[in-house]
Coordinates of C-alpha atoms (C1' of nucleotides) in Angstrom, one line a residue:
Chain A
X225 CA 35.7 35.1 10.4
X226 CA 38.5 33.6 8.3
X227 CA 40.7 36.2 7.5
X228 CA 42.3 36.0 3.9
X229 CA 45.2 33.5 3.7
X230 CA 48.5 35.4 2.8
X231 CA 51.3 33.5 1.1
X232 CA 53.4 32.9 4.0
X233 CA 52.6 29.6 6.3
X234 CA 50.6 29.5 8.9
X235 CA 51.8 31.0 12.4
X236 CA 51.2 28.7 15.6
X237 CA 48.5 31.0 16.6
X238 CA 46.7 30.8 13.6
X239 CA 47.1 27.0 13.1
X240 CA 45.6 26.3 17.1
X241 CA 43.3 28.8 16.0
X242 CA 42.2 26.6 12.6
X243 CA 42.3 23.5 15.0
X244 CA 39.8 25.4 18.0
X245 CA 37.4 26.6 14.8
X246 CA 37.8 23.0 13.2
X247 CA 36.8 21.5 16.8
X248 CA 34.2 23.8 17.0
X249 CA 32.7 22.7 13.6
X250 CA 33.2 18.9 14.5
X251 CA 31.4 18.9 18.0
X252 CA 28.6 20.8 16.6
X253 CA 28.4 18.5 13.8
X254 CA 27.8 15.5 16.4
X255 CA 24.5 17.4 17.4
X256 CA 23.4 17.7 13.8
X257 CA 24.1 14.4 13.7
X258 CA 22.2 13.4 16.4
X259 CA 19.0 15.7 16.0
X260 CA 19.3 17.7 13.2
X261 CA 19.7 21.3 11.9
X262 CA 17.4 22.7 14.1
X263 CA 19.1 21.2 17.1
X264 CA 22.0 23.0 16.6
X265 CA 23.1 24.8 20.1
X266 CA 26.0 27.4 21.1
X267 CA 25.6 26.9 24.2
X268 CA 25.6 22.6 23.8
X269 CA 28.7 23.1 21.6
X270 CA 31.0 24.9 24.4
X271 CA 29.5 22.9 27.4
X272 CA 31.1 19.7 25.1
X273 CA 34.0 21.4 24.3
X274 CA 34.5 22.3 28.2
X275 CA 34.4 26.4 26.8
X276 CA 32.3 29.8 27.5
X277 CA 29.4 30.0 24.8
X278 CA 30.5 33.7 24.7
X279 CA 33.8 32.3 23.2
X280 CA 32.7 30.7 20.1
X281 CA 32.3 34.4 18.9
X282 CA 35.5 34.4 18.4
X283 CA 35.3 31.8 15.8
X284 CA 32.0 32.8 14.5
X285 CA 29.7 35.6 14.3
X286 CA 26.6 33.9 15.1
X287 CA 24.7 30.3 15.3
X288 CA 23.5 31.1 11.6
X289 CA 27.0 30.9 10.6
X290 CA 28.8 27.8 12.5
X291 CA 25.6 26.4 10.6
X292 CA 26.2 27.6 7.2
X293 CA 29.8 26.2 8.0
X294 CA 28.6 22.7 8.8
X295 CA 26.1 22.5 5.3
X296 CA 29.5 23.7 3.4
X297 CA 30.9 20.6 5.1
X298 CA 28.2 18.3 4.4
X299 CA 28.0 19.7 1.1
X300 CA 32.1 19.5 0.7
X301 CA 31.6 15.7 2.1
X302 CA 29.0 13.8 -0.3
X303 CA 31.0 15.6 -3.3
X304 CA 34.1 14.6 -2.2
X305 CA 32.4 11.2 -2.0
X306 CA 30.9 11.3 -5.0
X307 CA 34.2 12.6 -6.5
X308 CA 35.7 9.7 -5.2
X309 CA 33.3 7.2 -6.2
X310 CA 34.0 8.2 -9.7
X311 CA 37.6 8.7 -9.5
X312 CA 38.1 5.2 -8.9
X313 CA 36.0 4.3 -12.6
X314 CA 38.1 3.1 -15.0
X315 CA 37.6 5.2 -18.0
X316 CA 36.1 2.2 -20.3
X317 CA 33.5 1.2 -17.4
X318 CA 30.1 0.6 -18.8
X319 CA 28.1 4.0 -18.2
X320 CA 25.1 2.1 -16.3
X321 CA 27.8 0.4 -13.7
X322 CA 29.8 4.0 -13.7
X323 CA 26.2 6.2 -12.9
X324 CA 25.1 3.0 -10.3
X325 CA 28.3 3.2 -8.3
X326 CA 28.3 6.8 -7.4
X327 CA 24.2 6.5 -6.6
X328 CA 25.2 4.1 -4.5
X329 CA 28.2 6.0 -3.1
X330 CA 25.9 9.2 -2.6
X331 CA 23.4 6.7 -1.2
X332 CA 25.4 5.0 1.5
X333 CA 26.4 8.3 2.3
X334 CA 22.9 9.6 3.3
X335 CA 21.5 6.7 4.5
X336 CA 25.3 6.5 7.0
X337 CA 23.9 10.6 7.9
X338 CA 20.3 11.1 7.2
X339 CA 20.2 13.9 9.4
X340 CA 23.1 15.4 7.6
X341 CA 21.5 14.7 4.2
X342 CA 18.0 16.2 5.5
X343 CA 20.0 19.0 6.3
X344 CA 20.9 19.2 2.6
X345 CA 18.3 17.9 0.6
X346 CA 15.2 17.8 3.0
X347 CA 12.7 20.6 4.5
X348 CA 15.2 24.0 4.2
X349 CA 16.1 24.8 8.0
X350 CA 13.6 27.3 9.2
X351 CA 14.7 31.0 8.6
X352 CA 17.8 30.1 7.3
X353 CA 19.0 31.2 3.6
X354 CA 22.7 29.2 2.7
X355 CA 24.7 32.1 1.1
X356 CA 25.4 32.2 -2.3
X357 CA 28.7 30.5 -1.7
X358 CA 27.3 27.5 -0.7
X359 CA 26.2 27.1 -4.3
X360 CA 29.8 25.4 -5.3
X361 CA 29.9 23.0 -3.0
X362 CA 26.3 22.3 -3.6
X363 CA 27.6 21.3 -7.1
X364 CA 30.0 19.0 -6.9
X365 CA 28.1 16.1 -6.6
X366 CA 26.2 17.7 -9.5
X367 CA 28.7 18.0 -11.2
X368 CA 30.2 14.8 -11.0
X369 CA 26.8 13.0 -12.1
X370 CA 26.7 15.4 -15.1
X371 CA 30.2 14.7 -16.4
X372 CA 29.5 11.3 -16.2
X373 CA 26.6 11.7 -18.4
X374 CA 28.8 14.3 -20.8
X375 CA 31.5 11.7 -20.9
X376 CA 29.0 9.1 -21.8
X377 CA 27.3 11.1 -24.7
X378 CA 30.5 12.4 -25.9
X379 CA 31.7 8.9 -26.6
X380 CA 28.9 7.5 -28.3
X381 CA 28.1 4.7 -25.8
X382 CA 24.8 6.3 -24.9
X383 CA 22.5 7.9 -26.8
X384 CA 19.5 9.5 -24.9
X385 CA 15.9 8.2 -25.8
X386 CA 14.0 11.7 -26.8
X387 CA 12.9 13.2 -29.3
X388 CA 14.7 16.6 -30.5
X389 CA 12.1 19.1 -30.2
X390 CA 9.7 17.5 -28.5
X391 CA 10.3 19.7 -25.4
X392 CA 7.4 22.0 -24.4
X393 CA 8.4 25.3 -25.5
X394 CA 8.3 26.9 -22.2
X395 CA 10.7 23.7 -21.0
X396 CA 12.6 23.7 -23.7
X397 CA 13.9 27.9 -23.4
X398 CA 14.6 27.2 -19.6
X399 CA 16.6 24.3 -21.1
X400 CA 18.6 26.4 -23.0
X401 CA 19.5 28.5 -20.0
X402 CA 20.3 25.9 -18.1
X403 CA 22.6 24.6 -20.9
X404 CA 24.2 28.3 -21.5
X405 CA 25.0 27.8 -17.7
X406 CA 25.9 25.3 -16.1
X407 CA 25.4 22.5 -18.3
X408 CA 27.3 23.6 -21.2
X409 CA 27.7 21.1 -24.2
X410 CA 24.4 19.7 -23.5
X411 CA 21.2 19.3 -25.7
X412 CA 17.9 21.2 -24.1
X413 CA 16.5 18.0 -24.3
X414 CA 19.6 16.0 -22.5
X415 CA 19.4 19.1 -20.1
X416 CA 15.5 17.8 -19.0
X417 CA 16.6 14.2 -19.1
X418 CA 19.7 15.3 -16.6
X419 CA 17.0 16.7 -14.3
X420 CA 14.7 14.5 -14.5
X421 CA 17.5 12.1 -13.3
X422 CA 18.3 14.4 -10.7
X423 CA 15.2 14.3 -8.9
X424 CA 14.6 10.5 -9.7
X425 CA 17.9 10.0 -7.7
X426 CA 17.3 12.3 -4.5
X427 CA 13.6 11.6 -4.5
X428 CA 14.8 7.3 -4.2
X429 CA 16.9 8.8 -1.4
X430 CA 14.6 11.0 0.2
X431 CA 12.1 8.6 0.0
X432 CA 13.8 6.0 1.9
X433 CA 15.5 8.0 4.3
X434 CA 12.5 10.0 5.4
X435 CA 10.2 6.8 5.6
X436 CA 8.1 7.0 2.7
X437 CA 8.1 3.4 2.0
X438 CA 6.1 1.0 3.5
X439 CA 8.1 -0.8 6.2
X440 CA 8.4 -3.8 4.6
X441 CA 11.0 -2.1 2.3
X442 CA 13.4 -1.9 4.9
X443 CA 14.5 -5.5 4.3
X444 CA 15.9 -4.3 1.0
X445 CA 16.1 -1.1 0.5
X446 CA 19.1 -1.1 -1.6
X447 CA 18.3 -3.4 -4.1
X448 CA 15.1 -1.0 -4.5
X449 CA 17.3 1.6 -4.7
X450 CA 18.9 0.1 -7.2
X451 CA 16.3 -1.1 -9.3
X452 CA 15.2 2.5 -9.3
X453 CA 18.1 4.0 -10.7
X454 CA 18.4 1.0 -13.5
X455 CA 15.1 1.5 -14.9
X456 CA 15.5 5.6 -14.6
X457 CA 18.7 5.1 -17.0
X458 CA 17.5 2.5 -19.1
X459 CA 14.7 5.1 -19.8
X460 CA 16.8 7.6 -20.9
X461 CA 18.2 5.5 -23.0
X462 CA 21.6 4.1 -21.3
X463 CA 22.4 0.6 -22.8
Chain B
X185 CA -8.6 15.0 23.9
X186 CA -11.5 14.5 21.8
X187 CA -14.2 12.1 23.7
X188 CA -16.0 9.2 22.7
X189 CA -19.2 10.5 20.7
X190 CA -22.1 8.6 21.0
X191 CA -25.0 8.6 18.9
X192 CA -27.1 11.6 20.3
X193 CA -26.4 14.8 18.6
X194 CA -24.1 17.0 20.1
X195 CA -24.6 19.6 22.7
X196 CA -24.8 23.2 22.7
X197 CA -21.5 22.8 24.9
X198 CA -19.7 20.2 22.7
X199 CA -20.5 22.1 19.5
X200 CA -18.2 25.2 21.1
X201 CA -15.7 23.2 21.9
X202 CA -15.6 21.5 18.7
X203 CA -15.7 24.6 16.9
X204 CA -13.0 26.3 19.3
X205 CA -10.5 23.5 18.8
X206 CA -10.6 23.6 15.1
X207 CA -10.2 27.7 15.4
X208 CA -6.6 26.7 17.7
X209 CA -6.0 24.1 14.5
X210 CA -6.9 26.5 11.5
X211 CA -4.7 29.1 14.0
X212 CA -1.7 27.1 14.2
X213 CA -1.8 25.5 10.8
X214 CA -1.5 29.6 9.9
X215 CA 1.7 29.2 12.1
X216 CA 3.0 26.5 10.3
X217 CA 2.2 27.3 6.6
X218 CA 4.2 30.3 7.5
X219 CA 7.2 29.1 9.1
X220 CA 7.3 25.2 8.8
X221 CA 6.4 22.8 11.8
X222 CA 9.3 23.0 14.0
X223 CA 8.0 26.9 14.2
X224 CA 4.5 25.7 15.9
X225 CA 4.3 27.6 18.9
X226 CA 1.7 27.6 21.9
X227 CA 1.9 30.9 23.0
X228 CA 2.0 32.6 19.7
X229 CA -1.3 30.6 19.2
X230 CA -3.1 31.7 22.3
X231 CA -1.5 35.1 21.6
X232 CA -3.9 35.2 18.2
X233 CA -6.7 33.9 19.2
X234 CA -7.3 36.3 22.2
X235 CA -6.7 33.3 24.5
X236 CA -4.7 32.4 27.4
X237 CA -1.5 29.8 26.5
X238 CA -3.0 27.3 29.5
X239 CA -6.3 27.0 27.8
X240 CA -5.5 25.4 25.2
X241 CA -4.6 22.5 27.4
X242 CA -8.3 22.3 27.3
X243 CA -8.1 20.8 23.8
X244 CA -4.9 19.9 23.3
X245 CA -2.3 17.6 26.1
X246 CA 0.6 19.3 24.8
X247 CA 2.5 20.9 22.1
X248 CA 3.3 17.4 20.5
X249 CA -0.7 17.1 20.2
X250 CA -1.6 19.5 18.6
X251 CA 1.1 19.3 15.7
X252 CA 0.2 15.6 15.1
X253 CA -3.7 16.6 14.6
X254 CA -2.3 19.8 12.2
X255 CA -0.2 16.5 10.1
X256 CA -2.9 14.4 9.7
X257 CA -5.2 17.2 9.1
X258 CA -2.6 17.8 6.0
X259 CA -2.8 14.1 5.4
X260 CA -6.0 14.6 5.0
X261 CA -6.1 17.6 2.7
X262 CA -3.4 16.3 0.4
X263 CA -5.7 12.7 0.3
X264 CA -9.0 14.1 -0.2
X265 CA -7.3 16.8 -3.0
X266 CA -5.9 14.3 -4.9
X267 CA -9.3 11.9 -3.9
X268 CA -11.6 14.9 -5.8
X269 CA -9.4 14.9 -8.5
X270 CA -9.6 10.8 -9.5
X271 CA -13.2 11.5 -8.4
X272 CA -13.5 13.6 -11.2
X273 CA -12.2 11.5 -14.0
X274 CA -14.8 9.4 -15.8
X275 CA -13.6 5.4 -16.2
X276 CA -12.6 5.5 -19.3
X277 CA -9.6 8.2 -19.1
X278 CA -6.5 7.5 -20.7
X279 CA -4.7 6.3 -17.9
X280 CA -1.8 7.8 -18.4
X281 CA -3.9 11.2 -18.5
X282 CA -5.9 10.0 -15.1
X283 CA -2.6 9.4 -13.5
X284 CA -1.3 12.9 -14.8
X285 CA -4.4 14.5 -13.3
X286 CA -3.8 12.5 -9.5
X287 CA -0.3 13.6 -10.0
X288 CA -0.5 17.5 -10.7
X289 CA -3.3 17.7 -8.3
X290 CA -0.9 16.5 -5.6
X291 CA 1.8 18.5 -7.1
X292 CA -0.4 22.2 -7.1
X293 CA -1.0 21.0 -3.4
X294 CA 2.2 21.1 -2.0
X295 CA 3.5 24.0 -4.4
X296 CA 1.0 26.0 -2.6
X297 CA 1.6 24.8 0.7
X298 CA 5.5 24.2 0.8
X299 CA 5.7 24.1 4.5
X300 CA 3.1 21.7 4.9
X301 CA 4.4 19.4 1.9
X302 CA 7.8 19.4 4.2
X303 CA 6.1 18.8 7.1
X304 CA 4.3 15.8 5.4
X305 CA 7.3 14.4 3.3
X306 CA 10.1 16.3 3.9
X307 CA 12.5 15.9 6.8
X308 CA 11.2 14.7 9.9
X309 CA 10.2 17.0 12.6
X310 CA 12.5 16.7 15.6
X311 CA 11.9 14.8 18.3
X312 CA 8.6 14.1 17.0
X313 CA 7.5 10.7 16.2
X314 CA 3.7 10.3 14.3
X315 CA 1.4 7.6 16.6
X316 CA 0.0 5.0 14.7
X317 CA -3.3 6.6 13.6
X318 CA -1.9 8.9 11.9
X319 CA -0.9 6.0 9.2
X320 CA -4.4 5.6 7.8
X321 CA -4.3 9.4 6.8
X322 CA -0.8 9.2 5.0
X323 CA -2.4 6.7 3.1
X324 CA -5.2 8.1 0.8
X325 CA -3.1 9.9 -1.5
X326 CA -0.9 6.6 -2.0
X327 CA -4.1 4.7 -2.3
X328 CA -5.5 6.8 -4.9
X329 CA -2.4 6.2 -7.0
X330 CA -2.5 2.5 -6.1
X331 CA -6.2 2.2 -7.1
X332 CA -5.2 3.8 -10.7
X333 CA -2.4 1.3 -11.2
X334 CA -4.9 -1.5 -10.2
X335 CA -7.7 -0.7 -12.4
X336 CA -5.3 0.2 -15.4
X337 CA -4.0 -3.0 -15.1
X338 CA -7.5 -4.9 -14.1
X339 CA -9.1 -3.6 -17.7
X340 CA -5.8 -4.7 -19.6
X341 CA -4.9 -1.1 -21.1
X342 CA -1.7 -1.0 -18.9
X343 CA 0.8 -4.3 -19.0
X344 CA 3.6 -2.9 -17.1
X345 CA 7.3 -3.6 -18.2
X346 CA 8.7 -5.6 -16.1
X347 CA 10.1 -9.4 -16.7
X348 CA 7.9 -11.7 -14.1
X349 CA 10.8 -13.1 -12.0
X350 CA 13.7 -10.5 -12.4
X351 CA 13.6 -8.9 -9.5
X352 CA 16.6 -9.3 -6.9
X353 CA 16.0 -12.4 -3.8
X354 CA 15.6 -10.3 -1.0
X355 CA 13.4 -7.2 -2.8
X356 CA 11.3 -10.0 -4.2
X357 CA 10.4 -11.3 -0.7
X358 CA 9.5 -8.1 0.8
X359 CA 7.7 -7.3 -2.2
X360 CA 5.7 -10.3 -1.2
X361 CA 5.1 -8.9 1.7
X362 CA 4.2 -5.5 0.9
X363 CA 1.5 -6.8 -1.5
X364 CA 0.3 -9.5 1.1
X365 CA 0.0 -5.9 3.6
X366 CA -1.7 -2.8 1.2
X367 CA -0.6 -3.8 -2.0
X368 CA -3.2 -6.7 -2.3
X369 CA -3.8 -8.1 -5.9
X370 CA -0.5 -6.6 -7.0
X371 CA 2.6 -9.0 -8.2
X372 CA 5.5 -8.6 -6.5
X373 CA 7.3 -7.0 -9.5
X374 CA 4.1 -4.4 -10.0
X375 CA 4.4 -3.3 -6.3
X376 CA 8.2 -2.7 -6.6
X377 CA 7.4 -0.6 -9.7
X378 CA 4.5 1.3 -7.9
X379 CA 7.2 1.9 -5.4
X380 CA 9.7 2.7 -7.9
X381 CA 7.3 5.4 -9.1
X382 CA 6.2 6.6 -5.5
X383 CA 9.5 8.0 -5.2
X384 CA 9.7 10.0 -8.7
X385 CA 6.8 11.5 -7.7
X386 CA 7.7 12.7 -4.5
X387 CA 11.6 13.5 -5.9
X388 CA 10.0 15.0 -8.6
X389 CA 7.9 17.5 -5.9
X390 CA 10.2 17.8 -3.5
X391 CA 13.8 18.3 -5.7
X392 CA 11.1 21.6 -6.8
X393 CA 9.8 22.7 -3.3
X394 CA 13.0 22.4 -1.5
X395 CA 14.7 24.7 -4.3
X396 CA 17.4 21.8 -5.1
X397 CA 17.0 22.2 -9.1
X398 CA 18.7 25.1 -11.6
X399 CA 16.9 28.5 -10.7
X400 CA 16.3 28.5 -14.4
X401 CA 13.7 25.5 -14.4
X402 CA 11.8 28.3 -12.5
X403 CA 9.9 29.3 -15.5
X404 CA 8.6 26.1 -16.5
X405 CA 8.4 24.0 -13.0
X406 CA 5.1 22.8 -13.9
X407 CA 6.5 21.4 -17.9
X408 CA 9.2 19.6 -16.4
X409 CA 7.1 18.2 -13.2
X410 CA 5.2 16.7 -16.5
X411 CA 7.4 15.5 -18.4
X412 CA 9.2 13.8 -15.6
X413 CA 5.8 11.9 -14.9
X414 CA 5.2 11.2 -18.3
X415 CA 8.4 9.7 -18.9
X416 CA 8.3 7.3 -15.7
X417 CA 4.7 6.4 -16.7
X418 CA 6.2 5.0 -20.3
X419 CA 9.4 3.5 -18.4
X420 CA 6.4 1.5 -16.5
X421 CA 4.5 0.5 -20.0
X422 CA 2.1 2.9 -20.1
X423 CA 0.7 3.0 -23.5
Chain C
dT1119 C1' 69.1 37.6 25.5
dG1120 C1' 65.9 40.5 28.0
dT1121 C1' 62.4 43.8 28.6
dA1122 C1' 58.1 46.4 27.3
dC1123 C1' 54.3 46.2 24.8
dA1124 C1' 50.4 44.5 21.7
dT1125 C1' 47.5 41.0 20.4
dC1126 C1' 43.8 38.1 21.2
dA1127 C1' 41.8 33.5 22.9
dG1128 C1' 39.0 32.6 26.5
dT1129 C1' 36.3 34.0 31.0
dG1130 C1' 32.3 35.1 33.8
dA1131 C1' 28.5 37.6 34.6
dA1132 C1' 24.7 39.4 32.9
dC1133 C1' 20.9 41.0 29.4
dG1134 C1' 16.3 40.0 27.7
dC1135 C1' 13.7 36.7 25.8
dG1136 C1' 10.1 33.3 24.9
dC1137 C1' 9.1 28.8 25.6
dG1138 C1' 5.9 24.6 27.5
dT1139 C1' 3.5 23.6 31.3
dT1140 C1' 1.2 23.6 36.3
dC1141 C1' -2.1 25.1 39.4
dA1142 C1' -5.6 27.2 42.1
dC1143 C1' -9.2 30.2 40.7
dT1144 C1' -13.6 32.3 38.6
dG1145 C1' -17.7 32.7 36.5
dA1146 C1' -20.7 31.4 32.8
dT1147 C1' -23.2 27.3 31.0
dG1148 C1' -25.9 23.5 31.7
dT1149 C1' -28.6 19.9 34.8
dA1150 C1' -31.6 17.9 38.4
dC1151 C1' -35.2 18.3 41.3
Chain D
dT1470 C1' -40.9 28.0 36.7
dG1471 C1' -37.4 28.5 40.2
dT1472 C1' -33.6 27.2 43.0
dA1473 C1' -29.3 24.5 44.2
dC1474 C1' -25.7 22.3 42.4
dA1475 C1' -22.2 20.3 39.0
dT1476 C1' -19.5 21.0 35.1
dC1477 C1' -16.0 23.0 32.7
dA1478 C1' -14.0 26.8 29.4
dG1479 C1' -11.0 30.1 30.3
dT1480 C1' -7.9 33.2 33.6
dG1481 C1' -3.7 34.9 35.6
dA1482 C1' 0.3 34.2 37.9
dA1483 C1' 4.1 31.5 38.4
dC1484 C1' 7.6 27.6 37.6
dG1485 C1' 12.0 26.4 35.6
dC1486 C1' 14.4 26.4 31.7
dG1487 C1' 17.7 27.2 28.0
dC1488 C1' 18.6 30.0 24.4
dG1489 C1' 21.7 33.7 21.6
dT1490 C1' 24.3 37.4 22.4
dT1491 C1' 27.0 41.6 24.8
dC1492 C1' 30.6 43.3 27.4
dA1493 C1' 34.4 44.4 30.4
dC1494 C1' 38.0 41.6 31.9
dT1495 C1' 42.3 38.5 32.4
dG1496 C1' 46.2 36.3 31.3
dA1497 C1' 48.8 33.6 28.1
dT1498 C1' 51.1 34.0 23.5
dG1499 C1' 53.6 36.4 20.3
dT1500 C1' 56.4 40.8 18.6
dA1501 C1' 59.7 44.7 18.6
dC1502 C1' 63.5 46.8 20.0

DNA sequence: TGTACATCAGTGAACGCGCGTTCACTGATGTAC
DNA sequence: TGTACATCAGTGAACGCGCGTTCACTGATGTAC
């Protein structure tokens, strides 16, 4: 679909042609938007555009792949987020208040597009396997969650709360993988604690945005959140 | 759909119809454990049962109808699962052992079925909102947990870790709320941590169900499901 | 600068498909006398 | 016990719909000489 970007700058055909794809990707964004994955419609996205369905073929081979664009841009859009979020930390900012503020940055973020983060995070759209080049973009929210918690145990000001060697065995070799990796420079056992995190974080997410909680949480769902993260760092051992 | 039953025993003809609409459930529950909800499809049922699609509209008003009886038939299954297993622990179990037990009986249930554990708790189905009665059904697996809490903390062997008092304003008040609702006997700072925990369990399912940890963790899903509960239990004061 | 040609974004008609749902009906099952 | 009638599970044809995708095409945009 995208050819391979030479050197030179763009032509004028090729740049109208970056804008009609980029159009393409933002109208059929406001359906996921509005109903979801599964809602997603060729036909919807050229009626809105005021185009021929058979003309979005030129942008993209199929409806699988306008919606493996959109989840690269969802994916691209809470990492930048996150990125951001944590680009604004100064660098002496107490690791409980650096971790908190992009939670909360990833959390506005889903709870501004919970259709966008089921899209991510929730029930995998049916019949649909993201390509393996989703996986970077998947990361970078990762990422930036796991460097904060490097750059925490590389200074000293945290030191996590388990025992070395206390892993089950079984655990603590999938640990190493892990560690050999993706999550080089960490201890097996900071490895699980990093997971653990992980699903602690998208599971106070999920839980809200999908309506686990009982109804009376609505009145304060982000000071829950927040509670939820504290106590999940002071566990591991954060200040 | 289903009529009123009154206290004679049922007919030749209602026992038929009884069993035929749980074949069209046990059908399209196939449907769905296959291919997630939004795939739930009248004809394809019909098709496999040797049936014409219009006569299911003998048991079921529409297509919306008969997934909501499929979701709080899962309801069910996932409640009376994780029922048997707190059923089967005797009253003086380690609680942090009963709660374990609660926990990876919910968490073989939806590792089995991953459809229906999205269907259940994953993102919501378009264009599909659950009526009312389906509430009591979502409940039993959250009230088994609940009742574990209560008695662990009714016979003094759990005194959870939270200061009385330090939880924010607003989250305080609908805490108050939530135990004047289900939560009964509960103080508010109990309920927000039975909340807090809610969610680790379901992140700690779902982040494993919907694929959203290392592939590596893989070969020891179950370990780290454990230790993830383990370590939230001891955050809560567990012994 | 002007002409001839190539590229390619977008059109319009059509394809085959499967869906949920309706409706008038048939014929077996059950009921009343 | 036998007959007349009511109930109702299931049929079969049809409805309108919208989908993804294909294909031969047109006409504007860009390129080469």
């Amino acid at each position: 679909v995208t050819a391979a970007p030479a050197d030179r700058p763009l032509t004028r055909r090729e740049r109208t042609y970056a804008a009609t794809a980029q159009e393409i990707k933002d109208v059929a964004r406001q359906l996921v938007v509005e109903s979801g994955g599964a809602a997603l419609n060729l036909r919807a996205v050229a009626r809105a555009m005021g185009m021929t369905p058979s003309a979005l073929y030129r942008y993209f081979d199929s409806r699988d792949a306008l919606l493996t664009a959109l989840i690269v841009e969802s994916y691209d859009s809470v990492g930048s987020v996150a990125e951001a979020a944590a680009a604004g930390l100064s660098p002496d900012t107490d690791p409980v208040e650096a971790f908190l503020t992009v939670a909360h940055a990833f959390r506005d973020w889903a709870v501004e597009r919970p259709h966008e983060f089921g899209l991510l995070f929730g029930t995998p759209v049916p019949g649909f396997e993201p390509p393996e080049h989703t996986l970077g973009s998947e990361l970078r929210i990762a990422n930036v969650l796991l460097e904060l918690l490097t750059a925490a145990l590389d200074t000293g000001r945290v030191v996590l709360d388990v025992e070395p060697g206390s892993l089950d065995p079984r655990l603590h070799a999938a640990m190493q993988e892990v560690c050999g990796d993706k999550f080089t420079g960490l201890t097996p056992e900071a490895a699980a604690l990093a997971l653990v995190c992980w699903s602690a974080l998208l599971g106070a997410i999920a839980t809200e945005v999908f309506c686990h909680y009982p109804p009376q949480v609505g009145a304060a769902p982000r000071e829950l959140f927040e509670l939820t993260i504290r106590r999940q760092l002071r566990s591991m051992g954060f200040a």
